[in-house]
Amino acid sequence: MKAARVITQLLPKQFSRCTSSLTPSLINTQYAGGTTEPSTPQSHGRRKLSTSIAVSKDMKKSSDYSTAARELPQLEVPNYDRELKFKGLETDFPCLSRLPTAGPDATYQKVTTGFKEYHHKEPFSVKYNEGILPELTIAYETFGTLNEDKSNAVIIFCGLSASSHIRSHKDNPAPGWWEKFVGPGCAVDTNEFFVICCNNLAGCYGTTGPSSINPTTGQPYGTTFPIISVDDIVHSQFLLLDHFGIDKVYATVGSSLGGMTSLLSPALYPDRVGRAICISCCAQTHPTSISLRYLQRRAIMTDPNWARGHYYGESYPRMGMKLAREIATITYRSGPEWGNRFGRKRTHNNASPSLCPYFEIEEYIEYQGESFSTKFDPNSLLYISKAMDLFDMSEGYSSLLEGVSRVKCPVMIIGVQTDILIPCWQQKEIADLLKKSGNTAVTYYELDSLYGHDTFLLDLSNVGSAVKGQLETKLTQTGIVRKQKPQWLAEDAERKVSQQPAS
């Protein structure tokens, strides 16, 4: 640890806090070449530390400096008797010093109001690892009126980080995440339908998740919470439908993770779903999507404040959560949008280049990460994103076609050409598989929206119109229209057949 103390003394004041926790092994890893030993004067092929540090002559004489110079020769003082020609970068980095200190409590714990709760008192078994939750709470909100025969229910499945709050109401007047898509006369018309939206299993907005109290221990579950699947999310929300006495929903609707649950629902409950709308989703998660979410989980789990998932009331992995959201933001939007919106514009026209945000797009990414970092439980992100990665409708079946063929109801699939998280070819794959399985009531739309994966949140005209049309259509026939022969031609053919001599 002596080397760590020496470096802390030599570094400028703004670095002292971040280096105070360094161990010798961490210091050694700053060298190139994979060595676990500090470099020596003979290590000509190894890169020196990237930070240039000016040290006074007096410090050079100190025993501490002598130790540092012997172990870290790149810290030796230049010969000031000759002229130096060097001008480097100022190392104050205001973009780091302005980051707020993380507190023990996250903001998301204080904004979850206005929802109702269904308490399932029986143990709830999950798909993997023989996991069991002793009981289950589902947070939900409803809009519109359930008709007498309970045939007008539409369940909207939310995405990874969303709550049950899709629209404002008297108990929570804040705008919902699908505010302009749901309501009287909207895409999902609450004059016609009884709309239900739940917070996902493993979430942090009222439904049982890692931040919930485990009744068997009296402590938050943390990472003792069982691994969940998209199947478990579907099963948990159908328990709520049972509570309402709804045998069959008129439709399921969802985007992203919600699209996966919307597609899986008629596969798991073929007699309980009338039609399905699935936006920007897939039938099985592909490697690119998995890798992007893996990086987000990695950012959280390598934050020392994550504390193996047991940070509640103690610490909070804010920096890991911030970085995770910054990565996610890149996957949610598109290059064409950012080209139009930001281009190469700088944060300040006269600013000198630095390692801090210099372009507007960098500042935007930083803002998105910081603003989200305390709105959602990091453990919830870990568990729900893992459920998305595990999603595969071929699991337990001989092929993806066989797994998808369980869906017999009418389905509308919507893809977005600029989506980089779940590209539109994956939505086309779903539509093709459904048609190949014999489902004749499949509709596929491919949108040219600029907004990438987030199109379902922003493109009211295209997404809203498609959703409304699919929900309200009363088509009695589906499939491909084939021209029939004119009646006179059919009669002429029959006459010719009847006139043929018998063999």
mmCIF file of N, CA, C and O in Angstrom, residues 285-321:
data_model
loop_
_atom_site.group_PDB
_atom_site.id
_atom_site.type_symbol
_atom_site.label_atom_id
_atom_site.label_comp_id
_atom_site.label_asym_id
_atom_site.label_seq_id
_atom_site.Cartn_x
_atom_site.Cartn_y
_atom_site.Cartn_z
ATOM 1 N N THR A 285 -34.262 -13.568 -28.356
ATOM 2 C CA THR A 285 -33.301 -12.479 -28.264
ATOM 3 C C THR A 285 -31.998 -12.859 -28.952
ATOM 4 O O THR A 285 -31.471 -13.953 -28.759
ATOM 5 N N HIS A 286 -31.466 -11.937 -29.745
ATOM 6 C CA HIS A 286 -30.266 -12.195 -30.530
ATOM 7 C C HIS A 286 -29.012 -11.663 -29.836
ATOM 8 O O HIS A 286 -29.090 -10.826 -28.936
ATOM 9 N N PRO A 287 -27.827 -12.146 -30.237
ATOM 10 C CA PRO A 287 -26.581 -11.840 -29.513
ATOM 11 C C PRO A 287 -26.273 -10.353 -29.351
ATOM 12 O O PRO A 287 -25.754 -9.942 -28.311
ATOM 13 N N THR A 288 -26.568 -9.539 -30.359
ATOM 14 C CA THR A 288 -26.244 -8.122 -30.239
ATOM 15 C C THR A 288 -27.024 -7.472 -29.106
ATOM 16 O O THR A 288 -26.473 -6.713 -28.309
ATOM 17 N N SER A 289 -28.317 -7.770 -29.029
ATOM 18 C CA SER A 289 -29.133 -7.220 -27.943
ATOM 19 C C SER A 289 -28.631 -7.708 -26.593
ATOM 20 O O SER A 289 -28.576 -6.946 -25.619
ATOM 21 N N ILE A 290 -28.262 -8.977 -26.525
ATOM 22 C CA ILE A 290 -27.750 -9.536 -25.270
ATOM 23 C C ILE A 290 -26.472 -8.809 -24.853
ATOM 24 O O ILE A 290 -26.305 -8.429 -23.688
ATOM 25 N N SER A 291 -25.575 -8.593 -25.797
ATOM 26 C CA SER A 291 -24.290 -7.969 -25.464
ATOM 27 C C SER A 291 -24.477 -6.538 -24.981
ATOM 28 O O SER A 291 -23.787 -6.088 -24.062
ATOM 29 N N LEU A 292 -25.405 -5.815 -25.581
ATOM 30 C CA LEU A 292 -25.651 -4.432 -25.171
ATOM 31 C C LEU A 292 -26.224 -4.362 -23.762
ATOM 32 O O LEU A 292 -25.867 -3.476 -22.975
ATOM 33 N N ARG A 293 -27.094 -5.281 -23.431
ATOM 34 C CA ARG A 293 -27.646 -5.285 -22.069
ATOM 35 C C ARG A 293 -26.637 -5.852 -21.066
ATOM 36 O O ARG A 293 -26.640 -5.469 -19.892
ATOM 37 N N TYR A 294 -25.779 -6.754 -21.530
ATOM 38 C CA TYR A 294 -24.721 -7.270 -20.654
ATOM 39 C C TYR A 294 -23.824 -6.132 -20.171
ATOM 40 O O TYR A 294 -23.448 -6.070 -18.988
ATOM 41 N N LEU A 295 -23.473 -5.226 -21.073
ATOM 42 C CA LEU A 295 -22.626 -4.102 -20.688
ATOM 43 C C LEU A 295 -23.306 -3.235 -19.634
ATOM 44 O O LEU A 295 -22.647 -2.715 -18.728
ATOM 45 N N GLN A 296 -24.609 -3.073 -19.754
ATOM 46 C CA GLN A 296 -25.335 -2.292 -18.746
ATOM 47 C C GLN A 296 -25.277 -2.983 -17.386
ATOM 48 O O GLN A 296 -25.038 -2.338 -16.356
ATOM 49 N N ARG A 297 -25.498 -4.283 -17.382
ATOM 50 C CA ARG A 297 -25.431 -5.011 -16.116
ATOM 51 C C ARG A 297 -24.018 -4.971 -15.543
ATOM 52 O O ARG A 297 -23.821 -4.836 -14.333
ATOM 53 N N ARG A 298 -23.041 -5.074 -16.426
ATOM 54 C CA ARG A 298 -21.645 -5.056 -15.983
ATOM 55 C C ARG A 298 -21.306 -3.724 -15.325
ATOM 56 O O ARG A 298 -20.584 -3.671 -14.320
ATOM 57 N N ALA A 299 -21.796 -2.637 -15.911
ATOM 58 C CA ALA A 299 -21.525 -1.309 -15.350
ATOM 59 C C ALA A 299 -22.048 -1.204 -13.921
ATOM 60 O O ALA A 299 -21.395 -0.632 -13.048
ATOM 61 N N ILE A 300 -23.222 -1.759 -13.671
ATOM 62 C CA ILE A 300 -23.809 -1.710 -12.326
ATOM 63 C C ILE A 300 -23.052 -2.627 -11.375
ATOM 64 O O ILE A 300 -22.683 -2.239 -10.252
ATOM 65 N N MET A 301 -22.783 -3.843 -11.801
ATOM 66 C CA MET A 301 -22.215 -4.842 -10.896
ATOM 67 C C MET A 301 -20.756 -4.570 -10.548
ATOM 68 O O MET A 301 -20.249 -5.074 -9.538
ATOM 69 N N THR A 302 -20.060 -3.763 -11.345
ATOM 70 C CA THR A 302 -18.677 -3.413 -11.026
ATOM 71 C C THR A 302 -18.571 -2.109 -10.252
ATOM 72 O O THR A 302 -17.464 -1.709 -9.882
ATOM 73 N N ASP A 303 -19.687 -1.447 -10.002
ATOM 74 C CA ASP A 303 -19.694 -0.279 -9.118
ATOM 75 C C ASP A 303 -19.520 -0.788 -7.682
ATOM 76 O O ASP A 303 -20.319 -1.600 -7.214
ATOM 77 N N PRO A 304 -18.483 -0.348 -6.961
ATOM 78 C CA PRO A 304 -18.270 -0.846 -5.600
ATOM 79 C C PRO A 304 -19.484 -0.663 -4.693
ATOM 80 O O PRO A 304 -19.700 -1.453 -3.766
ATOM 81 N N ASN A 305 -20.306 0.358 -4.967
ATOM 82 C CA ASN A 305 -21.481 0.606 -4.136
ATOM 83 C C ASN A 305 -22.628 -0.364 -4.409
ATOM 84 O O ASN A 305 -23.634 -0.335 -3.700
ATOM 85 N N TRP A 306 -22.467 -1.205 -5.429
ATOM 86 C CA TRP A 306 -23.516 -2.201 -5.676
ATOM 87 C C TRP A 306 -23.562 -3.218 -4.542
ATOM 88 O O TRP A 306 -24.638 -3.735 -4.208
ATOM 89 N N ALA A 307 -22.422 -3.501 -3.946
ATOM 90 C CA ALA A 307 -22.335 -4.361 -2.757
ATOM 91 C C ALA A 307 -23.040 -5.700 -2.951
ATOM 92 O O ALA A 307 -23.793 -6.152 -2.095
ATOM 93 N N ARG A 308 -22.799 -6.319 -4.104
ATOM 94 C CA ARG A 308 -23.398 -7.620 -4.441
ATOM 95 C C ARG A 308 -24.929 -7.590 -4.382
ATOM 96 O O ARG A 308 -25.583 -8.599 -4.155
ATOM 97 N N GLY A 309 -25.475 -6.408 -4.606
ATOM 98 C CA GLY A 309 -26.930 -6.267 -4.672
ATOM 99 C C GLY A 309 -27.600 -5.975 -3.351
ATOM 100 O O GLY A 309 -28.825 -5.866 -3.295
ATOM 101 N N HIS A 310 -26.823 -5.817 -2.277
ATOM 102 C CA HIS A 310 -27.408 -5.560 -0.957
ATOM 103 C C HIS A 310 -27.005 -4.165 -0.480
ATOM 104 O O HIS A 310 -26.351 -3.998 0.549
ATOM 105 N N TYR A 311 -27.414 -3.170 -1.261
ATOM 106 C CA TYR A 311 -27.045 -1.784 -0.993
ATOM 107 C C TYR A 311 -28.167 -0.977 -0.345
ATOM 108 O O TYR A 311 -27.968 0.189 -0.004
ATOM 109 N N TYR A 312 -29.328 -1.571 -0.156
ATOM 110 C CA TYR A 312 -30.483 -0.821 0.326
ATOM 111 C C TYR A 312 -30.230 -0.237 1.711
ATOM 112 O O TYR A 312 -29.882 -0.956 2.645
ATOM 113 N N GLY A 313 -30.388 1.090 1.811
ATOM 114 C CA GLY A 313 -30.178 1.775 3.072
ATOM 115 C C GLY A 313 -28.725 1.961 3.435
ATOM 116 O O GLY A 313 -28.412 2.570 4.462
ATOM 117 N N GLU A 314 -27.804 1.482 2.609
ATOM 118 C CA GLU A 314 -26.378 1.566 2.923
ATOM 119 C C GLU A 314 -25.617 2.413 1.898
ATOM 120 O O GLU A 314 -24.982 3.388 2.236
ATOM 121 N N SER A 315 -25.688 1.994 0.667
ATOM 122 C CA SER A 315 -24.976 2.682 -0.407
ATOM 123 C C SER A 315 -25.885 2.673 -1.624
ATOM 124 O O SER A 315 -27.005 2.163 -1.570
ATOM 125 N N TYR A 316 -25.397 3.218 -2.725
ATOM 126 C CA TYR A 316 -26.205 3.185 -3.950
ATOM 127 C C TYR A 316 -25.268 3.274 -5.151
ATOM 128 O O TYR A 316 -24.443 4.195 -5.237
ATOM 129 N N PRO A 317 -25.356 2.336 -6.092
ATOM 130 C CA PRO A 317 -24.427 2.308 -7.236
ATOM 131 C C PRO A 317 -24.812 3.315 -8.314
ATOM 132 O O PRO A 317 -25.131 2.966 -9.453
ATOM 133 N N ARG A 318 -24.741 4.571 -7.951
ATOM 134 C CA ARG A 318 -25.219 5.618 -8.850
ATOM 135 C C ARG A 318 -24.372 5.733 -10.120
ATOM 136 O O ARG A 318 -24.916 5.897 -11.221
ATOM 137 N N MET A 319 -23.064 5.673 -9.977
ATOM 138 C CA MET A 319 -22.218 5.814 -11.162
ATOM 139 C C MET A 319 -22.409 4.638 -12.115
ATOM 140 O O MET A 319 -22.436 4.803 -13.331
ATOM 141 N N GLY A 320 -22.557 3.424 -11.566
ATOM 142 C CA GLY A 320 -22.814 2.263 -12.410
ATOM 143 C C GLY A 320 -24.149 2.380 -13.112
ATOM 144 O O GLY A 320 -24.275 2.053 -14.305
ATOM 145 N N MET A 321 -25.146 2.840 -12.393
ATOM 146 C CA MET A 321 -26.481 3.011 -12.977
ATOM 147 C C MET A 321 -26.466 4.100 -14.046
ATOM 148 O O MET A 321 -27.104 3.969 -15.099
#
